[in-house]
XYZ file of C-alpha atoms in Angstrom:
559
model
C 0.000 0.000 0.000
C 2.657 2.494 0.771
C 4.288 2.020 -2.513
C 0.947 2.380 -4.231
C 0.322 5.570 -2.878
C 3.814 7.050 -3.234
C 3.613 6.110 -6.772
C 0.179 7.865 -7.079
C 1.612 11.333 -5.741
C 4.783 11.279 -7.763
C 2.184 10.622 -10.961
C 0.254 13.531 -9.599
C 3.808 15.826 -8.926
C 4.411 15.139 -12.515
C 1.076 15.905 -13.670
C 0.884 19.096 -12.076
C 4.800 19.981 -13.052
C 3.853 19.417 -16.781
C 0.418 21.726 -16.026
C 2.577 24.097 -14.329
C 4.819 24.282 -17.466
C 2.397 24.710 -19.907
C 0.488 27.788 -17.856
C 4.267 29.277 -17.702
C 4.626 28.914 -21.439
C 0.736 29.966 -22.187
C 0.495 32.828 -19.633
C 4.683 33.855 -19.007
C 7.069 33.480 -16.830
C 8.111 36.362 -14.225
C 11.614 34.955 -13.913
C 12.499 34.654 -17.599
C 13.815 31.337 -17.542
C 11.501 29.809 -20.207
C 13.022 32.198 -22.454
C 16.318 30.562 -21.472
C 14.783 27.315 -22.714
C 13.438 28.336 -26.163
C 15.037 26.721 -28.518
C 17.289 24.138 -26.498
C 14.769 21.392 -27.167
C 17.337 18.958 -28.497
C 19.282 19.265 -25.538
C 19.220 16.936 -22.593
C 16.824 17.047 -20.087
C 17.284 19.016 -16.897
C 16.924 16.770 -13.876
C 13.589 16.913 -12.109
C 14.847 17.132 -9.167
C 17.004 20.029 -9.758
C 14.739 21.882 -11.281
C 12.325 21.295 -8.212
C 15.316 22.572 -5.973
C 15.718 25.691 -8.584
C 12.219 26.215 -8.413
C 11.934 26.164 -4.070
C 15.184 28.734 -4.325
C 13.356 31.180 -6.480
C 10.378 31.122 -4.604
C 12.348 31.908 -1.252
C 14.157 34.734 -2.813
C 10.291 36.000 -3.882
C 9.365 35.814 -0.558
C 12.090 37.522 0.770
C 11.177 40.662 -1.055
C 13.413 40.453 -4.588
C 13.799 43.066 -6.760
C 10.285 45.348 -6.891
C 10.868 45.819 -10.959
C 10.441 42.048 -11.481
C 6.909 42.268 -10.422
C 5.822 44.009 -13.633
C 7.536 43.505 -16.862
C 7.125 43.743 -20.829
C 6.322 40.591 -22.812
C 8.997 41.089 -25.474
C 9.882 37.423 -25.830
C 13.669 36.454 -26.474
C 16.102 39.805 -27.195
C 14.226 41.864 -25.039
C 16.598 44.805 -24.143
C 15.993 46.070 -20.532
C 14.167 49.800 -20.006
C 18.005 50.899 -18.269
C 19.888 50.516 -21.485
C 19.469 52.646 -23.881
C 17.445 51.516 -26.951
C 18.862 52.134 -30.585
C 16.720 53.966 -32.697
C 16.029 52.428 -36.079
C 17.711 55.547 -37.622
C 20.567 54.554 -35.942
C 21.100 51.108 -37.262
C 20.147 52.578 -40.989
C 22.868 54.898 -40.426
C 25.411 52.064 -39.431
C 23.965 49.809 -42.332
C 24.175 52.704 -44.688
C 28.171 53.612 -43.172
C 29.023 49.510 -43.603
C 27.744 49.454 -47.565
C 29.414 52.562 -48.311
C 32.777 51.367 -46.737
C 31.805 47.864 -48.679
C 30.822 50.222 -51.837
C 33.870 51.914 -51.776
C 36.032 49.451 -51.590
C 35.003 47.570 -54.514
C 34.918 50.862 -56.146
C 38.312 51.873 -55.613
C 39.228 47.754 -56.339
C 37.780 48.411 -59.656
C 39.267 51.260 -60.778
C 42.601 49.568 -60.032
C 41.547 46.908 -61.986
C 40.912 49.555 -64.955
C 43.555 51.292 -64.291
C 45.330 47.949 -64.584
C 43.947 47.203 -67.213
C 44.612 50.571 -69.149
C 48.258 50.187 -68.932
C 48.554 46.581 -69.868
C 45.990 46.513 -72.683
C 45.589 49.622 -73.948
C 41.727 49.686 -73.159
C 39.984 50.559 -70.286
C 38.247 47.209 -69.602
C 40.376 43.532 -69.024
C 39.798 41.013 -72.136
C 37.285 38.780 -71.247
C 40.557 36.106 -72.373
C 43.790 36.653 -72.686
C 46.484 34.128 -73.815
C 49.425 33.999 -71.304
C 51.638 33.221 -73.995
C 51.576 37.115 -75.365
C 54.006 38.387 -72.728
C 56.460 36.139 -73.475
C 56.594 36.338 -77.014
C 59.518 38.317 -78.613
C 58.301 40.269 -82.078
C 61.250 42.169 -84.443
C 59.834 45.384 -85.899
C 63.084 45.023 -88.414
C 62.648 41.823 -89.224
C 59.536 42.876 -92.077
C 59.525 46.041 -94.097
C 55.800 45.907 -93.225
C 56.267 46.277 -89.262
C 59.026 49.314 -89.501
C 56.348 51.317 -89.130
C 55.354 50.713 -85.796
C 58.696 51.670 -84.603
C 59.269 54.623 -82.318
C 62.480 55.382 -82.989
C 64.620 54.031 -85.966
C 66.494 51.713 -83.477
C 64.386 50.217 -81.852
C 63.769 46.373 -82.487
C 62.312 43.767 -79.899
C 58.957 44.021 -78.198
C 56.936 42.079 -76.303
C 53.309 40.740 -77.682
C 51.464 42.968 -75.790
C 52.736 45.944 -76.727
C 52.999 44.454 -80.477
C 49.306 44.106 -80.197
C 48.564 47.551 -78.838
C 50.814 49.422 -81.964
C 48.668 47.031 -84.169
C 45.270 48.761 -82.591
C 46.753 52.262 -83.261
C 48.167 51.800 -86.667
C 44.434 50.433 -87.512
C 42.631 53.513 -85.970
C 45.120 55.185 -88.335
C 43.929 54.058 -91.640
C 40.817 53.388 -90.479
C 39.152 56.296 -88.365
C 36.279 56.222 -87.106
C 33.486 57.484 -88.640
C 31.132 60.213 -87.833
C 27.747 59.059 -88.532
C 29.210 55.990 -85.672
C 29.540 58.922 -82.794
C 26.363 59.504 -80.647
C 25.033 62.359 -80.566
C 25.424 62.812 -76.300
C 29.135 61.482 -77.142
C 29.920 65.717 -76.220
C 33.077 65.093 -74.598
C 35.645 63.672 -77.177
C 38.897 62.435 -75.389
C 42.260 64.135 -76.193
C 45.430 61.936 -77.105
C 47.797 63.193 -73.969
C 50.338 60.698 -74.915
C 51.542 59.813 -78.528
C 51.061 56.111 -77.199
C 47.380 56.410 -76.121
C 44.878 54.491 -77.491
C 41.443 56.481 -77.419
C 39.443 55.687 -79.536
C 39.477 51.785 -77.930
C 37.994 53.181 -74.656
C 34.614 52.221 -73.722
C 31.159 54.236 -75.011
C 30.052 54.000 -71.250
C 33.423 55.910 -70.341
C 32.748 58.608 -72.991
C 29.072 59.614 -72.115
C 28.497 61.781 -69.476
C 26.706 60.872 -66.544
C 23.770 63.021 -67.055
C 23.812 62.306 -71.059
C 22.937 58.294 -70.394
C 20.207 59.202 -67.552
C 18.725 61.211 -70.166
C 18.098 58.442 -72.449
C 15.907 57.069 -69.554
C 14.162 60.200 -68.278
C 11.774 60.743 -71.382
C 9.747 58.905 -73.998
C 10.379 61.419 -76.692
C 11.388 60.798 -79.551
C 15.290 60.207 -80.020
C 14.666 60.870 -84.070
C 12.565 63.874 -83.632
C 14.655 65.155 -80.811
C 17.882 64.615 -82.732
C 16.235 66.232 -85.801
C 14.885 69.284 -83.944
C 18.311 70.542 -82.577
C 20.782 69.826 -84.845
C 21.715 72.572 -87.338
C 22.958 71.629 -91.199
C 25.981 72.797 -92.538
C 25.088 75.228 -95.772
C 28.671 73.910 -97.497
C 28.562 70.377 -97.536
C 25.482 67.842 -97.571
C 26.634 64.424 -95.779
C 24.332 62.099 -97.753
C 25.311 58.238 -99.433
C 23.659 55.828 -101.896
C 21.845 52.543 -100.564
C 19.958 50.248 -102.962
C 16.811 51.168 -104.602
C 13.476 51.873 -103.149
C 11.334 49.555 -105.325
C 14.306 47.389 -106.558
C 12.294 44.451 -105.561
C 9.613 45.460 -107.450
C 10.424 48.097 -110.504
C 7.747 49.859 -112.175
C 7.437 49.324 -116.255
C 6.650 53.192 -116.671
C 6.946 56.716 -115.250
C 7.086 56.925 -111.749
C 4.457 59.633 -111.166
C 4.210 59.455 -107.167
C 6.699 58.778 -104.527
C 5.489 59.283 -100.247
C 6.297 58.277 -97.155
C 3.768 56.634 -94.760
C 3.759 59.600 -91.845
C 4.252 57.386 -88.722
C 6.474 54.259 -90.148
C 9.345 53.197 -92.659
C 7.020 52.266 -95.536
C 7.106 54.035 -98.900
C 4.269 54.226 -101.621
C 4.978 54.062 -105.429
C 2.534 55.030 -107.983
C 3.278 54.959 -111.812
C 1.642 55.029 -115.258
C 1.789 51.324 -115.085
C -1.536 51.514 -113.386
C 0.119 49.507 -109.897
C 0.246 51.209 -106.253
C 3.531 49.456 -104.252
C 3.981 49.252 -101.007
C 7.867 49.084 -99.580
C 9.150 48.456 -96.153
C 11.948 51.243 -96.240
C 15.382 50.010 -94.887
C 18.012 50.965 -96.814
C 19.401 47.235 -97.605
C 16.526 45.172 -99.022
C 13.907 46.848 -98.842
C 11.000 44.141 -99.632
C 7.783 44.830 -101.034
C 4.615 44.686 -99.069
C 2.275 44.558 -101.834
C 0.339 45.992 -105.204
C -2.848 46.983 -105.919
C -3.674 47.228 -109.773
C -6.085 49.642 -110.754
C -7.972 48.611 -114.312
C -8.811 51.752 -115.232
C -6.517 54.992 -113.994
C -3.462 55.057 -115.022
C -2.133 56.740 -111.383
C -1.024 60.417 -111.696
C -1.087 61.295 -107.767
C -1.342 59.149 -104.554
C -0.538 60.280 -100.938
C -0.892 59.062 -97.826
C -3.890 60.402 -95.181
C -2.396 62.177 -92.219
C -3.422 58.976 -90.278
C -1.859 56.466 -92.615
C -4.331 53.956 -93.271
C -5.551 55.346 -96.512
C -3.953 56.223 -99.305
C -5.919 58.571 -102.039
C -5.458 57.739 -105.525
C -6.428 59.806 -108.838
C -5.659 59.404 -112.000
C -6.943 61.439 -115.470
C -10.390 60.694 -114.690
C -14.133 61.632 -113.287
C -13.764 58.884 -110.332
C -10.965 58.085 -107.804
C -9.789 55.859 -105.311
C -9.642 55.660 -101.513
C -7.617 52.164 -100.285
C -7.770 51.174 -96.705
C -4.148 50.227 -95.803
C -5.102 47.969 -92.738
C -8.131 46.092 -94.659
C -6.837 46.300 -98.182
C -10.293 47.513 -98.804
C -10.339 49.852 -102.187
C -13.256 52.787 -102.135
C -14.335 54.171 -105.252
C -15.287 57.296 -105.365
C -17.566 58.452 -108.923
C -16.680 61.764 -108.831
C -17.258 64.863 -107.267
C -20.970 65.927 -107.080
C -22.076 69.181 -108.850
C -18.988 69.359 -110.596
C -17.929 68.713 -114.273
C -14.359 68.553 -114.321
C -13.170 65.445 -116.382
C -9.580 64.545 -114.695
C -9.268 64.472 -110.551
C -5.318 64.006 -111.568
C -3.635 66.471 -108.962
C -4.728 67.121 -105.151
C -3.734 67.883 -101.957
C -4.007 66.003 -98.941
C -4.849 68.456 -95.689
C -2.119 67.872 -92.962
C -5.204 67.541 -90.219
C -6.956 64.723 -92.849
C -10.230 66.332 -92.796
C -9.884 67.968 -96.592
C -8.815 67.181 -100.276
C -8.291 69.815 -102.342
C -8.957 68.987 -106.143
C -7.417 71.549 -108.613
C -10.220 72.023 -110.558
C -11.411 74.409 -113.897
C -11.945 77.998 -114.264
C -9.522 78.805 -111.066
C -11.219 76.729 -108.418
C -10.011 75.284 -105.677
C -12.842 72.481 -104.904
C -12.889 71.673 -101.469
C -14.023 67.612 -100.483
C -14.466 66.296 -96.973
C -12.409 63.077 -96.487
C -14.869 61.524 -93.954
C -18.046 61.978 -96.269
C -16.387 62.608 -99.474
C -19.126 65.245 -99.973
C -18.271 68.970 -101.783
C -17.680 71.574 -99.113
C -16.979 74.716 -101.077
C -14.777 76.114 -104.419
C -12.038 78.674 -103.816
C -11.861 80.709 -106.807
C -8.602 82.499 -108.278
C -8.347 84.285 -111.258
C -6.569 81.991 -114.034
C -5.254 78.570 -114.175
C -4.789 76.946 -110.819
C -1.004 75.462 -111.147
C -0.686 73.907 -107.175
C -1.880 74.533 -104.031
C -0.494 73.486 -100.517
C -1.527 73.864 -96.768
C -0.619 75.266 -93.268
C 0.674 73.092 -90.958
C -2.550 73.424 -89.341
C -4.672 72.850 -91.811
C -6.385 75.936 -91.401
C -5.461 78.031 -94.337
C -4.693 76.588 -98.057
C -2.254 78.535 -100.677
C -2.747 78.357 -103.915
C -0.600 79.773 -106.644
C -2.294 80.588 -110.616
C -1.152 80.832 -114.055
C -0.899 84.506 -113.408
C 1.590 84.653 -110.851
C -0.758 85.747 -108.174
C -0.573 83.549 -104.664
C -3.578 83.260 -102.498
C -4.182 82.854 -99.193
C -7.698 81.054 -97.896
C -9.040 80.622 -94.512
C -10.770 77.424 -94.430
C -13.330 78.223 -91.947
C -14.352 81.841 -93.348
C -13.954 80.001 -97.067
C -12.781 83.497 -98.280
C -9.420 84.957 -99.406
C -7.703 86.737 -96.048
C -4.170 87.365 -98.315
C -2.424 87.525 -101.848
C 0.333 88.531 -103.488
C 2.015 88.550 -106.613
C 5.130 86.650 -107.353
C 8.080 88.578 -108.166
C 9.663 88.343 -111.657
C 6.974 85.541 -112.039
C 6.466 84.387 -115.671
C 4.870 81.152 -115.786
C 3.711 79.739 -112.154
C 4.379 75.906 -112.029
C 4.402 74.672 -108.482
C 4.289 76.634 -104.752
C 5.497 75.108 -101.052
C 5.314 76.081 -97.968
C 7.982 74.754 -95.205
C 6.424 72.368 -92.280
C 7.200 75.516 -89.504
C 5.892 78.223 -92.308
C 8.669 80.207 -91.977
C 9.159 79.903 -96.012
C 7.497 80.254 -98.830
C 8.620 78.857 -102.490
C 7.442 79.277 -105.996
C 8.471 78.118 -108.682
C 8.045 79.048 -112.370
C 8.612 77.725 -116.039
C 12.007 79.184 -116.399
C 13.254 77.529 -113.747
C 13.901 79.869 -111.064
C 12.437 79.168 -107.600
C 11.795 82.307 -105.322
C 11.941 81.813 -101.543
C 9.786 84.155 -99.686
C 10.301 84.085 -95.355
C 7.315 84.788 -92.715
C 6.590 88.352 -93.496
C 4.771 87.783 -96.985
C 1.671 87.553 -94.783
C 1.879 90.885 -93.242
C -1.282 92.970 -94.386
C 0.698 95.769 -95.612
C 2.585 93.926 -97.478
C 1.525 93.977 -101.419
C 4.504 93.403 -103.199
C 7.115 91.465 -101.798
C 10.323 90.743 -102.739
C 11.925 87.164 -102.224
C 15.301 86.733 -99.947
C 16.467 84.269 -102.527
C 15.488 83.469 -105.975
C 17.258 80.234 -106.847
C 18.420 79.982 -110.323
C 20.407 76.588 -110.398
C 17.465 74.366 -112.405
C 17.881 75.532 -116.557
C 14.043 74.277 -117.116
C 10.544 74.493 -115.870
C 10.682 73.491 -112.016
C 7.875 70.809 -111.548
C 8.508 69.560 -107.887
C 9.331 71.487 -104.096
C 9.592 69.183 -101.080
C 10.834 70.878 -97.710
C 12.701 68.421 -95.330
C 10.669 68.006 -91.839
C 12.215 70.779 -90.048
C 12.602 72.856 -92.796
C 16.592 73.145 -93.339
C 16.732 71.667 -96.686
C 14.177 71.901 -100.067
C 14.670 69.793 -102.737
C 13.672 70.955 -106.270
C 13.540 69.581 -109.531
C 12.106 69.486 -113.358
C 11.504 66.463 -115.339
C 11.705 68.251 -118.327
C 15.600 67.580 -118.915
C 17.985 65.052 -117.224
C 19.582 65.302 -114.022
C 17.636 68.697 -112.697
C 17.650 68.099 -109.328
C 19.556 70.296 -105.967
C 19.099 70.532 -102.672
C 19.285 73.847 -100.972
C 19.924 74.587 -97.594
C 17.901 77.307 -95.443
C 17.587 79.777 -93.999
C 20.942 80.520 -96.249
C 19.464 79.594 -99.034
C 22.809 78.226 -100.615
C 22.662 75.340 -103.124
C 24.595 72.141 -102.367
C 27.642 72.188 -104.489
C 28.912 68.307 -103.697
C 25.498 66.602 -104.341
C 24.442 65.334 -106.968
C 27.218 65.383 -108.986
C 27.932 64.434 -112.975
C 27.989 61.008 -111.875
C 24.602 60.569 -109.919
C 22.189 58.706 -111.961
C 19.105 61.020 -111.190
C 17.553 60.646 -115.104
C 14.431 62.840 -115.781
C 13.272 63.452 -112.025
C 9.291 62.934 -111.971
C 9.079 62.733 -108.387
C 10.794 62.227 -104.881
C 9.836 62.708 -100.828
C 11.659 63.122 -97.373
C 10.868 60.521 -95.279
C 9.303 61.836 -91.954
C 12.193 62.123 -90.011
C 14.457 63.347 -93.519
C 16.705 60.666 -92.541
C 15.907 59.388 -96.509
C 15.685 60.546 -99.720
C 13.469 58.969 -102.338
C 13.751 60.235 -106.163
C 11.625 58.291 -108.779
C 12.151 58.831 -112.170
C 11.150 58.240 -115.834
C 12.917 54.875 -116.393
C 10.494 53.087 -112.982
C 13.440 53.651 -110.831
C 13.389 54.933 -106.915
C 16.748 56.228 -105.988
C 16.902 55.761 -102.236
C 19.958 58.013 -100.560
C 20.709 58.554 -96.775
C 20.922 61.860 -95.267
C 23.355 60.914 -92.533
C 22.988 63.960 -90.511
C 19.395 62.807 -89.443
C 20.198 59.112 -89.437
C 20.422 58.216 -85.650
């Protein structure tokens, strides 16, 4: 019996030890030692009986009066930090984090600009090879062993060098003969590095070494366009004209006749072709290839003018006759149009395409200027001019339209009054032929049959101005000018005449000086029927009689 029982009370000890423990752990522990005990799982057991012994000690020293703070404390859990020491702020610690990855950052900054620094004098380059053969130090090369290496001597007695340095006179002698080209340099490349020592290799450093800090943030900073922004800033030179030769336009695809009608689609690299020959082509523009997208055959017009809509998914078509067409790029949809109603005229052959695409103008008989909206393809209104109307052309708002007559006399029409608000008579005008104006309508150019091309600036619109006189009349084409294109911001204008061969210049503004080093005697142009600036000028398209497209580079646009 007495073993019984004493077996019963050390069950129920137990019993209430494990209940005790669990309260502890549930509810906490005034004397911390749990916290002690987190985590220690794995290790061996205390012994019972000492921790009975630990416990009787620690309530003694309780009784006895202990320290008053213990009877109230903060729940923290393991690495609580008492209220006596004093806490770190979390600004603190971000201020030691931030001290240790500086200290770490600079290091390894100034470990790599050893390494460059290294690598500069070894290799000639301010980055390490991502290889290097071991055996180039040890080789031995005779500059007077060859008549071709003399020249990378220094002195006319010197002989033996090592492969490295062999390899780094081979680098310069290269740039040497072979510079680098300009249309290769960026345009934030502002800082060009100086040669400080005859044996420097520059042009082998890095691009990320050459651009400024802020110049390759910039990059990131904006969606804006790097073309446009390029082309906006940049001034041409008036002497020379930096322009090459790539492969033909259409050379995947020549026309069999005359090519009336050469554009460029306003938001992409895709060139239209129209020609006697009855066929519209479509070109992806690249300079190298240049594939065709594809044809549309028209039965019945032979095609005299096509253009693109502002928009770019149609493209207006006209030909010699009553009708024309209207063909939906994206669908390949083709809209026939029978004419225009109220209005006799027997050819629809040459238009104008409003830069806001809500208007063709339709040179029409007896001086009109017949007004059609795109979107209904309804009459609007006539703009009458005394004579012959010879070509017509619009703000870059599409609010006004100028059109120039047989006369000589220009006009000026508001499109919302539908009245004439300005003209003017051409000076030393015999025989109109075409009129321009510039995409930022600061000029204005005629031209006439014998060839000469006035250029008129901004203040032919003043109202008290009747008679003005141009800043430049252009006298470099020997026959009747039929064609005026302005570049996109208006610092070059092309001209030509398809009545003799090879009548084509470029003149630069606001000089108004004619390029003298293109085209020369040697640049198959032919009889010139028409050419285009692409949007961003960066090419040159020039059709001709023979079903030809020219396609040239202006490399001072070209990104």
């Amino acid at each position: 019996m007495p073993s019984t029982q004493k077996k019963q009370k050390t069950d129920q000890a137990s019993k209430e030890a494990e209940e005790k423990a669990l309260e502890t752990f549930l509810f906490g522990d005034t004397d911390g030692k749990l916290w002690e005990k987190t985590g220690r799982e794995i290790e061996s057991d205390v012994d019972e009986d000492q921790a009975e012994v630990n416990e009787e000690e620690a309530e003694d020293e309780g009784e006895e009066g202990g320290d008053k703070d213990q009877l109230f404390f903060f729940d923290s859990g393991p690495g609580f930090i008492a209220a006596t020491d004093s806490t770190p702020m979390a600004s603190d610690i971000e201020d030691s984090d931030h001290d240790n990855d500086h200290d770490h950052d600079s290091q390894d900054d100034s470990d790599d600009a050893s390494q460059t620094e290294d690598a500069s004098k070894v290799y000639g380059y301010s980055q390490k090879p991502a290889w290097e053969d071991t055996d180039d130090s040890r080789l031995q090369i005779s500059l007077q062993s060859m008549n071709r290496l003399k020249k990378l001597r220094k002195s006319e007695q010197e002989d033996i060098v090592s492969g490295t340095e062999y390899e780094r006179r081979l680098r310069k002698q290269f740039a040497k003969i072979y510079p680098r080209p300009a249309w290769a340099t960026l345009p934030s490349e502002s800082r060009k590095r100086k040669n400080t020592d005859e044996d420097s290799d520059a042009d082998y450093f890095s691009d990320d070494e050459k651009l400024e800090n802020e110049d390759r943030i910039d990059l990131l900073k904006s969606t804006y366009g790097i073309l446009e922004k390029r082309g906006t800033h940049q001034l041409l030179s008036p002497r020379f004209l930096d322009i090459m030769r790539l492969k033909n336009a259409n050379q995947m695809a020549p026309c069999n006749a005359t090519i009336t009608s050469v554009a460029f689609h306003p938001n992409a690299q895709v060139m239209l072709t129209g020609s006697l020959d009855k066929t519209l082509k479509l070109f992806q523009i690249d300079g190298k290839v240049n594939p065709k997208i594809q044809s549309i055959h028209f039965k019945d017009t032979p095609i005299h003018s096509a253009a693109f809509h502002a928009s770019g998914d149609h493209i207006i078509v006209t030909g010699r006759r009553k009708h024309y067409y209207i063909y939906d790029v994206q669908s390949g949809a083709v809209d026939k149009c029978p004419g225009i109603w109220g209005r006799e005229e027997k050819s629809l052959e040459k238009f104008s395409m409003s830069p806001c695409g809500r208007y063709i103008a339709f040179l029409g008989n007896s001086g009109n200027i017949i007004l059609v909206s795109f979107l209904t393809k309804q009459w609007l209104a006539n703009l009458k001019m005394n004579g012959v109307v010879e070509s017509v052309d619009w703000s870059a708002d599409g609010n006004y339209i100028f059109g120039i007559g047989s006369e000589g006399r220009v006009y000026q029409f508001d499109i919302g009054q539908r009245q004439c608000v300005k003209q003017w008579t051409d000076d030393g005008q015999i025989k109109a032929t075409v009129m321009r104006v510039s995409p930022n309508e600061n000029f204005y150019a005629t031209g006439s049959g014998s060839g000469v091309v006035n250029v008129y600036d901004h203040s032919v619109l003043k109202p008290e101005t009747l008679k003005p006189a141009p800043i430049k009349a252009v006298g470099n084409l020997t026959t009747e000018v039929t064609g005026i294109k302005f570049s996109h911001d208006s610092q070059l204008m092309a001209i030509a005449s398809n009545r003799s061969a090879d009548q084509f210049k470029i003149v630069h503004l606001p000089t108004c000086s004619v390029y003298s080093n293109w085209p020369t005697s040697g640049t198959p142009l032919g009889h010139v029927s028409s050419f285009d600036f692409s949007p961003n000028s960066d090419y040159l398209a020039i059709g001709n009689t023979k079903g030809r497209v020219l396609l040239y580079g202006l490399k001072d646009y070209a990104l």
